[in-house]
Amino acid sequence: MRYETDRTRRRGHADTATDTLARGLGLFSIALGIAEVVAPRALARTLGMKGQEGLIVGYGLREIATGVGILASKDPTPWIWGRVAGDGLDLATLATALEGNNPKKGNVGIAMAAVAGVTALDVYCAQTLSRESPHPLPPAQDYSDRSGFPRGVEQSRGAASDFEVPRDFRAPEAMRPYTQPQAPQNPMPSM
């Protein structure tokens, strides 16, 4: 479980969305790895990469190991970065299938687009996890129940009833007519 920091949306809260994405990528990694281990010949034939079945099995085992690592660890960040590195390796291998007279170049292009899309998800997830903290942060303090009066509002009422304003706080003599409330004057009726 990763927790959001000051640089993320909700400081100190668990980031369940990114954890869910990481777990989903882990499950996807295991499923893809199983497909590569179980049917390497079919994949090699579909991509026009005959003779590369052993490489495909190796990549499948890497995918399974990465997926298990993501699901089994408390902090999936290094495993997600491992997926990013594996995606780069997959793209480089697929790029070699575009060379020469491969009749399945269209399939290779589709596979590269799919791997690029998953790579974008992997990079997003890895960067988000890297920004977060593996330890919960204390939530921001809540002072909404405080009044600001140490002994309470009721005990503070009348506490300053005997207070006399210091002489230097008083209005200067020249301004006193403006500071004293004046009684309303009754205008004289005109005739």
Short mmCIF file of C-alpha atoms in Angstrom, two decimals:
data_model
loop_
_atom_site.label_atom_id
_atom_site.label_comp_id
_atom_site.label_asym_id
_atom_site.label_seq_id
_atom_site.Cartn_x
_atom_site.Cartn_y
_atom_site.Cartn_z
CA MET A 1 0.00 0.00 0.00
CA ARG A 2 1.36 3.41 -0.97
CA TYR A 3 0.32 6.69 0.65
CA GLU A 4 -0.03 10.10 -0.88
CA THR A 5 2.43 12.82 0.12
CA ASP A 6 2.36 16.61 0.16
CA ARG A 7 3.08 16.54 -3.59
CA THR A 8 -0.01 14.45 -4.38
CA ARG A 9 -3.74 14.97 -4.17
CA ARG A 10 -4.63 13.86 -0.64
CA ARG A 11 -1.77 13.97 1.87
CA GLY A 12 -1.54 10.88 4.07
CA HIS A 13 -4.38 8.93 2.47
CA ALA A 14 -3.93 5.51 0.93
CA ASP A 15 -3.73 5.67 -2.86
CA THR A 16 -6.02 2.77 -3.71
CA ALA A 17 -6.36 3.74 -7.39
CA THR A 18 -2.64 3.37 -8.11
CA ASP A 19 -2.45 0.20 -6.01
CA THR A 20 -5.35 -1.24 -8.00
CA LEU A 21 -3.63 -0.31 -11.27
CA ALA A 22 -0.38 -1.95 -10.07
CA ARG A 23 -2.25 -5.13 -9.11
CA GLY A 24 -4.02 -5.13 -12.48
CA LEU A 25 -0.68 -4.80 -14.25
CA GLY A 26 0.63 -7.68 -12.13
CA LEU A 27 -2.28 -9.91 -13.16
CA PHE A 28 -1.88 -8.85 -16.80
CA SER A 29 1.83 -9.67 -16.59
CA ILE A 30 1.12 -13.17 -15.29
CA ALA A 31 -1.56 -13.81 -17.95
CA LEU A 32 0.71 -12.59 -20.76
CA GLY A 33 3.62 -14.62 -19.41
CA ILE A 34 1.51 -17.78 -19.31
CA ALA A 35 0.42 -17.19 -22.92
CA GLU A 36 4.06 -16.75 -23.98
CA VAL A 37 5.18 -19.89 -22.12
CA VAL A 38 2.26 -22.06 -23.28
CA ALA A 39 2.11 -21.00 -26.95
CA PRO A 40 5.49 -19.65 -28.09
CA ARG A 41 5.24 -21.26 -31.53
CA ALA A 42 1.86 -19.68 -32.26
CA LEU A 43 3.14 -16.24 -31.20
CA ALA A 44 6.31 -16.64 -33.25
CA ARG A 45 4.28 -17.68 -36.30
CA THR A 46 1.82 -14.78 -35.86
CA LEU A 47 4.66 -12.26 -35.67
CA GLY A 48 6.80 -13.85 -38.38
CA MET A 49 9.55 -14.61 -35.87
CA LYS A 50 10.05 -18.36 -36.42
CA GLY A 51 13.09 -19.66 -34.62
CA GLN A 52 12.58 -17.21 -31.71
CA GLU A 53 10.37 -19.53 -29.61
CA GLY A 54 13.01 -19.89 -26.87
CA LEU A 55 13.28 -16.11 -26.58
CA ILE A 56 9.49 -15.82 -26.31
CA VAL A 57 9.45 -18.45 -23.53
CA GLY A 58 12.19 -16.49 -21.70
CA TYR A 59 10.17 -13.29 -22.00
CA GLY A 60 7.12 -15.18 -20.71
CA LEU A 61 9.01 -16.33 -17.64
CA ARG A 62 10.18 -12.75 -17.06
CA GLU A 63 6.55 -11.55 -17.27
CA ILE A 64 5.38 -14.20 -14.77
CA ALA A 65 8.18 -13.36 -12.31
CA THR A 66 7.43 -9.64 -12.55
CA GLY A 67 3.70 -10.22 -12.06
CA VAL A 68 4.25 -12.40 -9.01
CA GLY A 69 6.65 -9.79 -7.62
CA ILE A 70 4.06 -7.04 -8.06
CA LEU A 71 1.32 -9.04 -6.36
CA ALA A 72 3.47 -10.43 -3.54
CA SER A 73 5.34 -7.29 -2.46
CA LYS A 74 4.13 -4.56 -0.14
CA ASP A 75 5.82 -1.99 -2.37
CA PRO A 76 5.32 -2.82 -6.06
CA THR A 77 7.33 0.21 -7.30
CA PRO A 78 10.57 -1.61 -8.26
CA TRP A 79 8.57 -4.39 -9.92
CA ILE A 80 6.58 -1.89 -11.99
CA TRP A 81 9.85 -0.25 -13.07
CA GLY A 82 10.96 -3.77 -14.01
CA ARG A 83 7.90 -4.01 -16.24
CA VAL A 84 8.89 -0.72 -17.90
CA ALA A 85 12.36 -2.14 -18.63
CA GLY A 86 10.81 -5.36 -19.94
CA ASP A 87 8.49 -3.35 -22.20
CA GLY A 88 11.53 -1.62 -23.67
CA LEU A 89 13.12 -5.00 -24.33
CA ASP A 90 9.89 -6.26 -25.93
CA LEU A 91 9.70 -3.19 -28.20
CA ALA A 92 13.34 -3.60 -29.24
CA THR A 93 12.77 -7.28 -30.05
CA LEU A 94 9.60 -6.50 -32.02
CA ALA A 95 11.48 -3.79 -33.92
CA THR A 96 13.89 -6.43 -35.23
CA ALA A 97 10.89 -8.27 -36.74
CA LEU A 98 10.16 -5.21 -38.91
CA GLU A 99 13.42 -5.67 -40.80
CA GLY A 100 13.85 -7.78 -43.89
CA ASN A 101 11.10 -9.53 -45.76
CA ASN A 102 8.82 -10.46 -42.82
CA PRO A 103 5.34 -11.06 -44.31
CA LYS A 104 3.76 -10.41 -40.89
CA LYS A 105 4.94 -6.80 -40.48
CA GLY A 106 1.33 -5.66 -40.00
CA ASN A 107 0.93 -7.99 -37.03
CA VAL A 108 4.24 -6.76 -35.62
CA GLY A 109 3.02 -3.15 -35.92
CA ILE A 110 -0.18 -4.02 -34.03
CA ALA A 111 1.85 -5.82 -31.35
CA MET A 112 4.18 -2.82 -31.03
CA ALA A 113 1.22 -0.46 -30.64
CA ALA A 114 -0.25 -2.71 -27.91
CA VAL A 115 3.09 -2.92 -26.09
CA ALA A 116 3.50 0.88 -26.37
CA GLY A 117 0.05 1.37 -24.80
CA VAL A 118 0.85 -0.94 -21.92
CA THR A 119 4.25 0.77 -21.56
CA ALA A 120 2.47 4.11 -21.11
CA LEU A 121 0.36 2.60 -18.31
CA ASP A 122 3.46 1.08 -16.73
CA VAL A 123 5.35 4.39 -16.82
CA TYR A 124 2.37 6.29 -15.37
CA CYS A 125 1.97 3.75 -12.57
CA ALA A 126 5.71 3.64 -11.81
CA GLN A 127 6.01 7.44 -11.69
CA THR A 128 2.95 7.79 -9.47
CA LEU A 129 4.20 5.10 -7.08
CA SER A 130 7.66 6.70 -7.00
CA ARG A 131 6.17 10.04 -5.89
CA GLU A 132 4.29 8.45 -3.01
CA SER A 133 5.45 7.26 0.39
CA PRO A 134 5.50 3.64 1.56
CA HIS A 135 4.57 4.85 5.07
CA PRO A 136 1.36 6.62 6.04
CA LEU A 137 1.83 10.29 6.79
CA PRO A 138 -0.04 11.86 9.68
CA PRO A 139 -3.10 13.67 8.40
CA ALA A 140 -3.18 17.45 8.70
CA GLN A 141 -4.20 18.61 12.17
CA ASP A 142 -7.88 19.45 12.66
CA TYR A 143 -8.39 22.49 14.87
CA SER A 144 -12.07 23.01 14.08
CA ASP A 145 -13.11 22.13 17.65
CA ARG A 146 -10.95 24.86 19.22
CA SER A 147 -12.25 28.31 20.17
CA GLY A 148 -8.96 30.12 20.77
CA PHE A 149 -9.83 30.78 24.42
CA PRO A 150 -7.66 28.71 26.82
CA ARG A 151 -10.33 28.53 29.57
CA GLY A 152 -13.32 28.51 27.26
CA VAL A 153 -15.62 31.24 26.01
CA GLU A 154 -17.87 31.37 29.10
CA GLN A 155 -14.99 31.89 31.53
CA SER A 156 -13.62 34.65 29.32
CA ARG A 157 -16.81 36.73 29.43
CA GLY A 158 -16.32 39.78 31.65
CA ALA A 159 -12.65 39.03 32.27
CA ALA A 160 -11.70 42.49 30.98
CA SER A 161 -14.53 44.45 32.62
CA ASP A 162 -12.06 46.26 34.89
CA PHE A 163 -9.65 47.02 32.05
CA GLU A 164 -8.63 50.63 31.71
CA VAL A 165 -7.26 51.74 28.36
CA PRO A 166 -3.65 52.94 28.73
CA ARG A 167 -3.14 56.64 28.13
CA ASP A 168 -1.02 56.11 25.01
CA PHE A 169 -3.78 53.97 23.46
CA ARG A 170 -6.36 56.73 23.79
CA ALA A 171 -7.27 59.05 20.93
CA PRO A 172 -5.32 62.33 20.91
CA GLU A 173 -7.15 65.28 22.37
CA ALA A 174 -7.51 66.96 18.96
CA MET A 175 -9.38 63.92 17.60
CA ARG A 176 -11.66 63.30 20.57
CA PRO A 177 -14.65 65.11 19.08
CA TYR A 178 -14.58 62.57 16.24
CA THR A 179 -14.31 59.55 18.51
CA GLN A 180 -17.13 60.39 20.91
CA PRO A 181 -20.59 59.31 19.84
CA GLN A 182 -22.75 62.37 19.53
CA ALA A 183 -26.34 62.48 20.59
CA PRO A 184 -28.67 63.06 17.70
CA GLN A 185 -29.58 66.73 17.44
CA ASN A 186 -33.16 67.65 16.85
CA PRO A 187 -33.35 70.03 13.95
CA MET A 188 -35.41 73.11 14.54
CA PRO A 189 -38.55 73.22 12.54
CA SER A 190 -38.57 75.90 9.95
CA MET A 191 -41.41 78.24 9.61
#
